[in-house]
Amino acid sequence: MIAEHYKELVQFIKSADFSKAVMGGIAITVPIVLGIELGHFEVGLAIASGAFWSSPSNVSGSYRNKVYGILFSTALVMVVSFIGGHLSFEAWLIIPVLGVLAFAIAMISVYGFRASLISLCGLLALVLSFAHDPEELAIWQFALLIGVGGLWYLLLATLLYRINPRAQTEEFLYKAYWLTADFLETRGQLIGEQSNRKTLQAQLFTQQSELMELHSALREILIRRRKDSGQSIYSGKRLLVFTQLVEILETAVAHPVQYDKMDELFKTHPEYVQHFQTLIFEMSRQLQMIAAAGSDATQLPPNGKLNEYFSRLREEISTFGNESNNNEGYLMLQNLLEYQESQFKKIKEIKWLLGNPDTDSIEFIAGNVARRFIVRQDYDPRLLLRNLSFRSSIFKHSLRLSVTLMIGYALGTVFAFQNPYWILLTIIVIMRPSYGLTKTRSKDRIIGTLIGSAIATGVVFWIQDPYVYGALGVVTLVIAFAMLQKNYRASATFVTLSVIFIYAITQPDILTVIQYRIWDTLLGAGLSLMALLWLWPVWSFLEIRQNMENSVKANKDFLNEIALYYQRKGKMPTSCKIARKDAFLETSNLSAAFQRMAQEPPSKQKNLDKIYEMVELNHVFLSSLSSLSSYIQNHPTTSASEEF
């Protein structure tokens, strides 16, 4: 147990999230420390603010997209902080201006995930610009220094990338190995009669959706990396490894198990359950060992144990076929064995590629072919205009967010909260377009704030050293950044600790700060949840029909491509592979939409059982299509008839 936790800790410290968190801590701390040392604290604070406000846009993706994202976010926070610095009016005038600006910034999210994080940068700058004191720095000076902070953060991000350009690729591949291993293990657990089979099948659907989402991110990283930095042996081999991981998933989906018939067979021959599970679990374990090996070819697992398991099963199934009259059972076992052999072949291919083979023996994927698998983001300005409608979920979310921010600021001003902008900050980081995620983040934020406040109170009473507070503030901030994507509750705990420690340096009455911090969080979380319920709510039962239509259309396109492939024969065309990828992606989107619906209030879960049946049927249809394409690809077939 201790060894497992130690491995998790080491992997966490080696992760890109931790590296970015340390970099963020440096980007914020160094300007402030230098500012204090040189007697220009306000300058250092402005640069640190610019670095902090630009950091959310630094997410996974190609290096070029990261650079563009940070530059756009830097430009946005400069403009927003300049405008926000002039909002020194009466509350009745500030509130509508705040709403208009928040709505305009939030609408940037129509341009995709990275754009939504650039939008978050702008919203942070808008809210926190209320804390700027124009007596220390002129507003234009403050805005320029914010820009310097963004460029300072970009410099650090570039240095981090140059030091270890492969870190992101290796980390995402590590996740893909582990998640694929978990997926195979779950399929292994489903073999044999199970009392919790429905739970395991639901778990399998979730893992399948997570894998598809991870594949989309990894596909963009690998293909855009080749486009930005040119062809390299490393990138080419990792793209081929990724292709094998995708094939493992799609081959598994193409071979659904008839559990009722399998149960009948295994009742009379239970030894096959253990033997097949031993084989599957060993393949899962080998993928985990490949993940642990990373780029070290000497740590790759040998094939000996799996070869032994396959030899034993081949002999047993052959004996069963010769001695038994159960032809259906024999064919079932033989098909299951052939499926496992095809998966083993892919695992061996991965190990071969990672084992530094002769490059002349590797058939790399052409760049122009690989780029066809990437979905390009539409940046047409008309897209923004098309979304200015209540038919757009982004429009309704932006409107809901802006109104909630206005209400939060009004309540904070009327009831004389210490810092009303903390209420706004809570709303910004908690509120999401979906009810389920907002509810979860609200709960985690409140619990994290309470835990952090309790711990900070004990530390402040025990230690009265401002230097210790400063060190703890930086350390807890780094941990908060690192945990943000992994555990939001833990991240909220460390954010609270960091804020309280930093305030404790200058504020003698720290208990008042803690008290207001708790009230700010409770009010912000409460307003976010109420807004999701009552202000232009977007319920999944109203939108899942579109997801279903998209999935059915993608399956239809995949079927058409399979028909063309059957007629033409030969090697599977790229167009068929792209159609298969789109079908899997839309099926994943449909599953995600259903999961969001299941998290919503019971009154909004209309026809949940029927929709689940539709989602399940869609999975079955995709499995059948995958089986058909796999059969045509791996078996000789006759010419297409006129009736076909």
XYZ file of C-alpha atoms in Angstrom:
644
model
C 0.000 0.000 0.000
C 2.787 2.431 0.956
C 4.674 1.548 -2.235
C 1.568 2.307 -4.333
C 1.079 5.698 -2.671
C 4.768 6.457 -3.156
C 4.480 5.646 -6.884
C 1.434 7.910 -7.167
C 3.321 10.723 -5.422
C 6.334 10.331 -7.722
C 4.075 10.297 -10.793
C 2.265 13.400 -9.523
C 5.562 15.266 -9.032
C 6.663 14.221 -12.538
C 3.341 15.323 -14.076
C 2.877 18.306 -16.375
C 0.293 19.720 -13.947
C 2.884 19.877 -11.162
C 5.520 21.394 -13.479
C 3.052 24.066 -14.590
C 2.093 24.717 -10.973
C 5.733 25.242 -9.958
C 6.205 27.476 -12.987
C 3.100 29.455 -11.995
C 4.441 29.817 -8.460
C 7.740 31.159 -9.827
C 5.932 33.496 -12.242
C 3.954 35.027 -9.364
C 6.559 34.969 -6.584
C 9.668 36.311 -8.358
C 8.160 39.686 -9.442
C 6.708 40.269 -5.965
C 9.986 39.432 -4.181
C 11.991 41.609 -6.584
C 9.455 44.408 -6.200
C 9.799 44.309 -2.410
C 13.614 44.209 -2.602
C 13.767 47.128 -5.048
C 11.154 49.196 -3.246
C 8.507 48.904 -5.995
C 6.074 46.396 -4.556
C 3.165 47.718 -6.632
C 5.128 47.093 -9.858
C 5.983 43.532 -8.841
C 2.379 42.874 -7.826
C 1.069 44.108 -11.195
C 3.492 41.868 -13.123
C 2.597 38.909 -10.892
C -1.108 39.611 -11.513
C -0.532 39.578 -15.273
C 1.250 36.231 -15.029
C -1.529 34.789 -12.854
C -4.351 36.036 -15.070
C -2.704 34.631 -18.227
C -1.950 31.196 -16.758
C -5.363 29.478 -17.249
C -4.901 29.539 -21.042
C -1.823 27.296 -20.752
C -3.526 23.937 -21.319
C -2.644 20.776 -23.225
C -2.206 21.048 -26.964
C 0.423 21.930 -29.525
C 3.190 24.377 -28.598
C 2.005 26.893 -31.189
C -1.557 26.844 -29.850
C -0.219 27.360 -26.322
C 1.782 30.407 -27.416
C -1.184 31.899 -29.259
C -3.442 31.189 -26.293
C -1.156 32.949 -23.797
C -0.647 35.912 -26.157
C -4.391 36.340 -26.734
C -5.122 36.043 -23.010
C -2.387 38.605 -22.252
C -3.879 41.063 -24.736
C -7.361 40.473 -23.313
C -6.361 40.975 -19.662
C -4.503 44.172 -20.590
C -7.604 45.642 -22.214
C -9.929 44.416 -19.468
C -7.707 45.668 -16.628
C -7.463 49.069 -18.345
C -11.259 49.286 -18.631
C -11.794 47.815 -15.154
C -9.436 50.358 -13.644
C -11.780 53.148 -14.745
C -14.840 51.579 -13.074
C -14.670 53.890 -10.056
C -18.315 54.970 -10.294
C -21.220 54.591 -7.955
C -22.482 51.036 -7.509
C -25.670 51.691 -9.507
C -23.538 52.510 -12.564
C -20.807 49.907 -12.040
C -23.290 47.012 -11.882
C -24.704 47.266 -15.459
C -21.235 47.964 -16.900
C -19.936 44.883 -15.065
C -22.760 42.811 -16.552
C -22.132 43.981 -20.128
C -18.374 43.390 -19.909
C -18.804 39.960 -18.293
C -21.278 38.917 -21.006
C -18.971 40.061 -23.815
C -15.953 38.264 -22.338
C -17.890 35.051 -21.624
C -19.120 34.881 -25.238
C -15.535 34.268 -26.387
C -16.172 30.649 -25.303
C -18.020 29.950 -28.573
C -14.600 29.401 -30.176
C -13.816 26.214 -28.268
C -12.166 24.924 -25.110
C -8.989 27.011 -25.265
C -11.077 30.098 -26.012
C -13.203 29.359 -22.927
C -10.035 29.473 -20.809
C -8.944 32.730 -22.448
C -12.405 33.995 -21.516
C -11.753 32.881 -17.925
C -8.522 34.923 -17.958
C -10.507 37.991 -18.986
C -13.152 37.430 -16.309
C -10.453 37.065 -13.628
C -8.890 40.337 -14.770
C -12.281 42.072 -14.764
C -13.156 40.978 -11.242
C -9.734 41.443 -9.651
C -9.216 44.861 -11.267
C -11.624 46.092 -8.564
C -8.785 45.523 -6.098
C -6.392 47.857 -7.964
C -5.537 51.114 -6.217
C -4.961 53.825 -8.886
C -3.058 55.959 -6.372
C -0.111 53.536 -6.481
C 0.075 53.167 -10.275
C -1.654 54.996 -13.093
C -4.229 52.821 -14.810
C -2.317 52.763 -18.100
C 0.871 51.815 -16.249
C -0.967 49.036 -14.450
C -2.347 47.685 -17.748
C 1.100 47.726 -19.379
C 2.656 45.917 -16.418
C -0.127 43.343 -16.653
C 1.009 42.755 -20.241
C 4.621 42.414 -19.062
C 3.417 39.787 -16.588
C 1.722 37.832 -19.371
C 4.894 37.909 -21.487
C 6.943 36.884 -18.426
C 4.664 33.868 -18.008
C 5.003 33.058 -21.731
C 8.798 33.172 -21.379
C 8.697 30.663 -18.517
C 6.269 28.414 -20.435
C 8.615 28.476 -23.442
C 11.626 27.618 -21.262
C 9.733 24.721 -19.678
C 8.816 23.393 -23.120
C 12.390 23.720 -24.418
C 13.780 21.916 -21.370
C 11.470 18.919 -21.839
C 9.507 19.102 -25.115
C 8.360 15.483 -24.805
C 6.862 15.759 -21.315
C 3.278 16.403 -22.437
C 3.315 13.598 -25.010
C 4.755 11.073 -22.557
C 2.267 12.013 -19.832
C -0.760 11.646 -22.102
C 0.560 8.335 -23.416
C 1.062 7.212 -19.808
C -2.590 8.025 -19.092
C -3.671 6.223 -22.276
C -1.746 3.061 -21.314
C -3.272 2.996 -17.835
C -6.818 3.742 -18.935
C -6.593 1.127 -21.701
C -5.297 -1.357 -19.120
C -8.239 -0.562 -16.824
C -10.627 -0.952 -19.776
C -9.238 -4.410 -20.606
C -9.329 -5.438 -16.944
C -13.004 -4.468 -16.677
C -13.774 -6.563 -19.768
C -11.916 -9.428 -18.115
C -13.995 -9.084 -14.958
C -17.170 -9.313 -17.049
C -16.265 -12.834 -18.199
C -18.067 -15.450 -16.157
C -21.267 -15.080 -14.185
C -21.271 -11.825 -12.215
C -23.729 -10.471 -9.673
C -22.642 -6.891 -10.449
C -22.491 -7.167 -14.236
C -24.660 -4.079 -14.830
C -22.354 -2.007 -12.642
C -19.316 -3.303 -14.528
C -20.958 -2.586 -17.894
C -21.748 0.976 -16.807
C -18.125 1.300 -15.683
C -17.009 -0.010 -19.080
C -19.093 2.633 -20.897
C -17.553 5.351 -18.712
C -14.019 4.094 -19.366
C -14.761 3.923 -23.086
C -15.929 7.560 -23.100
C -12.882 8.664 -21.098
C -10.588 6.846 -23.518
C -12.209 8.495 -26.530
C -11.819 11.917 -24.914
C -8.175 11.178 -24.102
C -7.581 9.928 -27.647
C -8.925 13.213 -29.056
C -6.498 15.246 -26.927
C -3.559 12.947 -27.685
C -4.358 12.917 -31.407
C -4.134 16.723 -31.531
C -0.904 16.805 -29.493
C 0.873 14.217 -31.656
C -0.298 15.369 -35.080
C 0.077 19.102 -34.457
C 3.507 18.488 -32.901
C 4.636 16.918 -36.187
C 3.141 19.813 -38.125
C 4.813 22.481 -35.950
C 8.258 20.893 -35.488
C 8.479 18.796 -38.645
C 8.833 15.056 -39.126
C 10.863 13.328 -36.406
C 11.449 9.672 -35.596
C 10.209 10.194 -32.030
C 6.929 11.828 -33.119
C 6.382 9.280 -35.869
C 6.857 6.301 -33.528
C 4.643 7.779 -30.815
C 1.915 8.389 -33.395
C 2.114 4.722 -34.403
C 1.962 3.678 -30.732
C -1.121 5.859 -30.311
C -2.664 4.221 -33.393
C -2.236 0.801 -31.767
C -3.922 2.028 -28.570
C -6.857 3.302 -30.634
C -7.002 -0.058 -32.425
C -7.106 -1.892 -29.070
C -10.178 0.104 -28.038
C -11.935 -0.193 -31.385
C -11.174 -3.925 -31.645
C -12.651 -4.424 -28.182
C -15.795 -2.527 -29.157
C -15.992 -4.601 -32.343
C -16.068 -7.839 -30.310
C -18.974 -7.637 -27.863
C -19.471 -10.704 -25.687
C -22.787 -12.583 -25.547
C -22.729 -12.975 -21.787
C -25.834 -15.169 -21.474
C -24.402 -17.817 -23.817
C -20.956 -17.432 -22.286
C -22.397 -18.027 -18.807
C -24.062 -21.264 -19.954
C -20.793 -22.568 -21.385
C -18.700 -21.572 -18.371
C -21.117 -23.251 -15.952
C -20.023 -26.627 -17.300
C -16.428 -25.561 -18.001
C -15.494 -23.047 -15.267
C -11.764 -23.565 -15.882
C -11.979 -21.382 -19.007
C -13.124 -18.402 -16.925
C -9.957 -18.462 -14.864
C -7.683 -19.108 -17.848
C -9.129 -16.296 -19.988
C -9.163 -13.885 -17.054
C -5.534 -14.724 -16.257
C -4.659 -13.971 -19.886
C -6.610 -10.691 -20.025
C -5.316 -9.463 -16.666
C -1.739 -10.182 -17.785
C -2.258 -8.078 -20.937
C -3.650 -5.318 -18.733
C -0.631 -5.626 -16.428
C 1.744 -5.439 -19.395
C 0.186 -2.161 -20.521
C 0.721 -0.826 -16.998
C 4.355 -1.939 -17.158
C 4.738 -0.220 -20.543
C 3.389 2.950 -18.935
C 5.876 2.652 -16.072
C 8.759 2.008 -18.495
C 8.189 5.271 -20.360
C 11.072 5.767 -22.798
C 13.275 3.130 -21.133
C 13.206 0.193 -23.570
C 15.016 -2.069 -21.087
C 11.997 -1.974 -18.743
C 9.477 -3.237 -21.320
C 7.827 -6.526 -20.238
C 8.761 -9.720 -22.137
C 6.222 -11.744 -24.119
C 7.073 -15.089 -22.525
C 4.273 -15.290 -19.983
C 1.571 -14.304 -22.493
C 2.923 -16.762 -25.085
C 2.652 -19.487 -22.449
C -0.963 -18.563 -21.605
C -1.948 -18.525 -25.289
C -0.316 -21.912 -25.937
C -2.209 -23.461 -23.028
C -5.554 -22.026 -24.157
C -5.018 -23.114 -27.773
C -4.397 -26.690 -26.671
C -7.380 -26.730 -24.293
C -9.784 -25.251 -26.861
C -8.517 -27.640 -29.553
C -9.088 -30.574 -27.199
C -12.558 -29.242 -26.354
C -13.420 -29.044 -30.070
C -12.275 -32.609 -30.713
C -13.943 -34.191 -27.688
C -17.183 -32.185 -27.398
C -20.258 -32.006 -29.614
C -20.880 -28.413 -28.541
C -19.891 -26.732 -31.816
C -21.412 -23.410 -30.779
C -19.384 -23.399 -27.559
C -16.209 -24.298 -29.451
C -16.721 -21.458 -31.958
C -17.408 -19.052 -29.106
C -14.163 -19.992 -27.351
C -12.213 -19.922 -30.615
C -13.531 -16.450 -31.501
C -12.715 -15.167 -28.021
C -9.192 -16.582 -28.334
C -8.676 -15.023 -31.788
C -9.852 -11.673 -30.427
C -7.341 -11.883 -27.556
C -4.588 -12.822 -30.023
C -5.344 -9.735 -32.109
C -5.082 -7.572 -28.979
C -1.794 -9.254 -28.029
C -0.477 -8.518 -31.522
C -1.119 -4.797 -30.954
C 0.603 -4.854 -27.558
C 3.617 -6.566 -29.155
C 3.630 -3.875 -31.853
C 3.697 -1.164 -29.166
C 6.635 -2.841 -27.416
C 8.447 -3.249 -30.735
C 8.021 0.442 -31.576
C 9.234 1.501 -28.122
C 12.183 -0.910 -28.303
C 14.218 1.306 -30.684
C 13.798 -0.753 -33.883
C 15.611 0.038 -37.126
C 13.835 3.079 -38.590
C 14.000 1.562 -42.092
C 11.643 -1.186 -40.906
C 9.002 1.281 -39.645
C 6.178 2.366 -41.932
C 5.454 5.899 -40.710
C 2.117 7.651 -41.230
C 2.270 10.438 -43.804
C 1.717 13.915 -42.369
C -1.004 14.861 -44.862
C -2.920 11.684 -43.936
C -2.542 12.237 -40.182
C -3.777 15.843 -40.365
C -7.094 14.670 -41.823
C -7.941 13.171 -38.408
C -7.826 16.565 -36.658
C -10.998 18.640 -36.331
C -10.123 22.282 -36.995
C -11.711 24.957 -34.831
C -13.859 27.486 -36.684
C -12.738 31.058 -35.882
C -15.120 32.821 -38.258
C -16.427 36.066 -36.633
C -19.877 35.148 -37.918
C -19.863 32.219 -35.480
C -20.151 34.753 -32.666
C -23.127 36.418 -34.354
C -24.842 33.062 -34.943
C -24.592 32.323 -31.215
C -26.334 35.551 -30.173
C -29.563 33.645 -29.722
C -31.385 31.793 -26.960
C -30.890 28.644 -29.032
C -27.207 28.804 -28.059
C -26.213 27.273 -24.703
C -23.104 29.528 -24.625
C -25.316 32.609 -25.026
C -27.571 31.534 -22.160
C -24.575 30.682 -19.959
C -22.951 34.061 -20.669
C -26.188 35.889 -19.898
C -26.728 33.839 -16.741
C -23.154 34.464 -15.578
C -23.331 38.220 -16.153
C -26.653 38.567 -14.290
C -25.354 36.454 -11.383
C -22.208 38.598 -11.161
C -24.348 41.744 -11.025
C -26.496 40.273 -8.245
C -23.400 39.112 -6.346
C -21.747 42.529 -6.532
C -24.972 44.274 -5.497
C -25.400 42.009 -2.448
C -21.731 42.385 -1.497
C -22.049 46.174 -1.643
C -25.398 46.433 0.159
C -24.331 44.159 3.018
C -20.872 45.743 3.227
C -18.804 42.624 2.602
C -15.080 43.143 3.135
C -14.215 42.379 -0.514
C -17.249 41.986 -2.823
C -14.960 40.866 -5.630
C -14.344 37.595 -3.736
C -18.012 36.778 -4.249
C -17.599 37.435 -7.975
C -14.445 35.320 -8.093
C -16.294 32.408 -6.479
C -19.101 32.684 -9.046
C -16.645 32.744 -11.964
C -14.704 29.634 -10.937
C -17.769 27.624 -9.843
C -20.429 28.356 -12.448
C -20.396 26.062 -15.479
C -22.965 25.566 -18.266
C -24.095 22.216 -16.803
C -26.003 21.860 -13.529
C -24.230 18.681 -12.393
C -20.711 20.119 -12.655
C -21.727 23.400 -10.997
C -23.361 21.511 -8.118
C -20.271 19.327 -7.627
C -17.888 22.288 -7.755
C -20.072 24.279 -5.345
C -20.018 21.458 -2.814
C -16.278 20.902 -3.232
C -15.582 24.628 -2.994
C -17.553 25.021 0.241
C -16.011 21.938 1.869
C -12.525 22.926 0.706
C -12.950 26.461 2.037
C -14.139 25.216 5.436
C -11.271 22.719 5.726
C -8.715 25.293 4.599
C -10.077 27.911 7.003
C -9.924 25.483 9.935
C -6.333 24.478 9.168
C -5.236 28.072 8.567
C -6.780 29.219 11.858
C -4.759 26.625 13.761
C -1.519 27.530 11.955
C -1.998 31.292 12.440
C -2.569 30.855 16.183
C 0.417 28.533 16.462
C 2.897 30.536 14.334
C 3.252 34.332 14.252
C 6.064 34.702 11.707
C 5.314 36.653 8.478
C 8.190 34.931 6.641
C 6.677 31.535 7.428
C 3.298 32.837 6.227
C 4.900 33.945 2.952
C 6.606 30.585 2.392
C 3.430 28.656 3.244
C 1.405 30.940 0.973
C 3.637 30.144 -2.016
C 3.819 26.387 -1.306
C 0.055 26.018 -0.842
C -0.575 28.073 -3.999
C 1.639 25.722 -6.034
C -0.163 22.671 -4.621
C -3.531 24.312 -5.361
C -2.542 24.863 -9.012
C -1.242 21.293 -9.313
C -4.429 19.753 -7.856
C -6.884 21.887 -9.850
C -7.555 19.285 -12.574
C -7.186 16.212 -10.350
C -9.111 17.097 -7.183
C -11.055 20.367 -7.067
C -11.906 19.996 -3.373
C -8.232 19.651 -2.433
C -7.398 22.559 -4.729
C -10.028 24.744 -3.014
C -8.547 23.788 0.371
C -5.041 24.880 -0.626
C -6.288 28.056 -2.362
C -8.000 29.042 0.895
C -4.823 28.307 2.854
C -2.740 30.365 0.434
C -5.087 33.364 0.518
C -5.279 33.379 4.325
C -1.499 33.043 4.756
C -0.874 35.916 2.332
C -3.469 38.121 4.053
C -1.978 37.192 7.448
C 1.247 39.001 6.478
C -0.484 42.404 6.345
C -3.803 41.908 8.177
C -3.606 41.721 11.986
C -7.247 40.613 12.352
C -6.957 37.385 10.381
C -10.103 35.835 11.916
C -12.197 38.507 10.199
C -10.552 37.617 6.877
C -11.371 33.928 7.425
C -14.949 34.749 8.385
C -15.534 36.837 5.255
C -13.819 34.230 3.094
C -16.359 31.625 4.252
C -19.323 33.953 3.718
C -18.038 34.951 0.259
C -17.829 31.298 -0.742
C -21.257 30.383 0.617
C -22.932 33.338 -1.099
C -21.112 32.807 -4.419
C -21.860 29.069 -4.469
C -25.500 29.627 -3.512
C -26.012 32.255 -6.218
C -24.383 29.985 -8.824
C -26.709 27.078 -8.052
C -29.841 29.233 -7.949
C -28.898 30.840 -11.253
C -28.514 27.405 -12.894
C -31.996 26.478 -11.672
C -33.895 29.676 -12.471
C -32.025 31.818 -15.009
C -32.404 30.420 -18.544
C -31.632 26.847 -17.446
C -30.239 24.398 -19.984
C -31.439 20.872 -19.207
C -29.935 17.859 -20.926
C -33.301 16.309 -21.834
C -33.821 19.287 -24.168
C -30.425 18.925 -25.848
C -29.723 15.191 -25.845
C -31.878 14.746 -28.948
C -29.254 16.675 -30.936
C -26.485 14.472 -29.520
C -28.509 11.427 -30.533
C -29.020 12.744 -34.062
C -25.295 13.494 -34.402
C -24.396 9.996 -33.233
C -26.882 8.284 -35.566
C -25.636 10.388 -38.503
C -22.006 9.506 -37.699
C -22.928 5.813 -37.558
C -24.743 6.139 -40.881
C -21.670 7.744 -42.483
C -19.504 4.960 -41.060
C -21.876 2.346 -42.531
C -21.694 4.051 -45.949
C -17.892 3.998 -45.819
C -17.932 0.300 -44.860
C -20.174 -0.407 -47.865
C -17.742 1.384 -50.194
C -14.814 -0.444 -48.617
C -16.557 -3.797 -49.133
C -17.059 -2.998 -52.808
C -13.491 -1.784 -53.433
C -11.577 -4.269 -51.202
C -7.882 -3.785 -50.489
C -6.454 -1.657 -47.703
C -8.921 0.254 -45.535
C -9.105 3.825 -46.920
C -8.384 6.836 -44.728
C -11.939 8.119 -45.258
C -13.305 4.959 -43.596
C -10.940 5.375 -40.631
C -12.009 9.011 -40.238
C -15.685 8.003 -40.351
C -14.966 5.360 -37.696
C -13.208 7.947 -35.529
C -16.157 10.358 -35.884
C -18.646 7.614 -34.992
C -16.721 6.755 -31.822
C -16.402 10.440 -30.915
C -20.119 11.161 -31.333
C -20.980 8.042 -29.321
C -18.715 9.356 -26.568
C -20.453 12.751 -26.721
C -23.837 11.031 -26.413
C -22.666 9.068 -23.365
C -21.327 12.263 -21.769
C -24.656 14.024 -22.400
C -26.516 11.156 -20.729
C -24.176 11.284 -17.725
C -24.875 15.030 -17.372
C -28.598 14.310 -17.501
C -28.245 11.675 -14.757
C -26.671 14.331 -12.479
C -29.554 16.778 -12.844
C -32.594 17.087 -10.526
C -34.980 14.088 -10.766
C -37.742 16.330 -12.140
C -35.517 17.096 -15.150
C -34.557 13.478 -15.870
C -37.431 12.946 -18.282
C -37.609 9.531 -19.995
C -34.260 8.632 -18.429
C -34.736 4.857 -18.816
C -35.772 5.131 -22.465
C -32.879 7.455 -23.242
C -30.498 5.011 -21.555
C -31.867 2.253 -23.804
C -31.236 4.484 -26.826
C -27.673 5.187 -25.686
C -27.078 1.481 -25.106
C -28.609 0.611 -28.489
C -26.346 3.172 -30.128
C -23.323 1.486 -28.519
C -24.515 -1.900 -29.795
C -24.985 -0.537 -33.319
C -21.483 0.955 -33.313
C -20.108 -2.365 -32.050
C -21.835 -4.148 -34.937
C -20.404 -1.686 -37.464
C -16.931 -2.097 -35.985
C -17.297 -5.888 -36.153
C -18.341 -5.660 -39.803
C -15.436 -3.406 -40.796
C -12.999 -5.571 -38.825
C -14.237 -8.723 -40.560
C -13.913 -7.182 -44.038
C -10.440 -5.932 -43.152
C -9.130 -9.245 -41.801
C -10.919 -11.852 -43.948
C -11.171 -12.447 -47.716
C -14.650 -11.524 -48.964
C -16.567 -12.136 -52.182
C -17.418 -9.430 -54.690
C -20.377 -7.239 -53.849
C -23.603 -8.501 -55.419
C -26.095 -6.355 -57.322
C -28.526 -6.665 -54.396
C -25.859 -5.211 -52.081
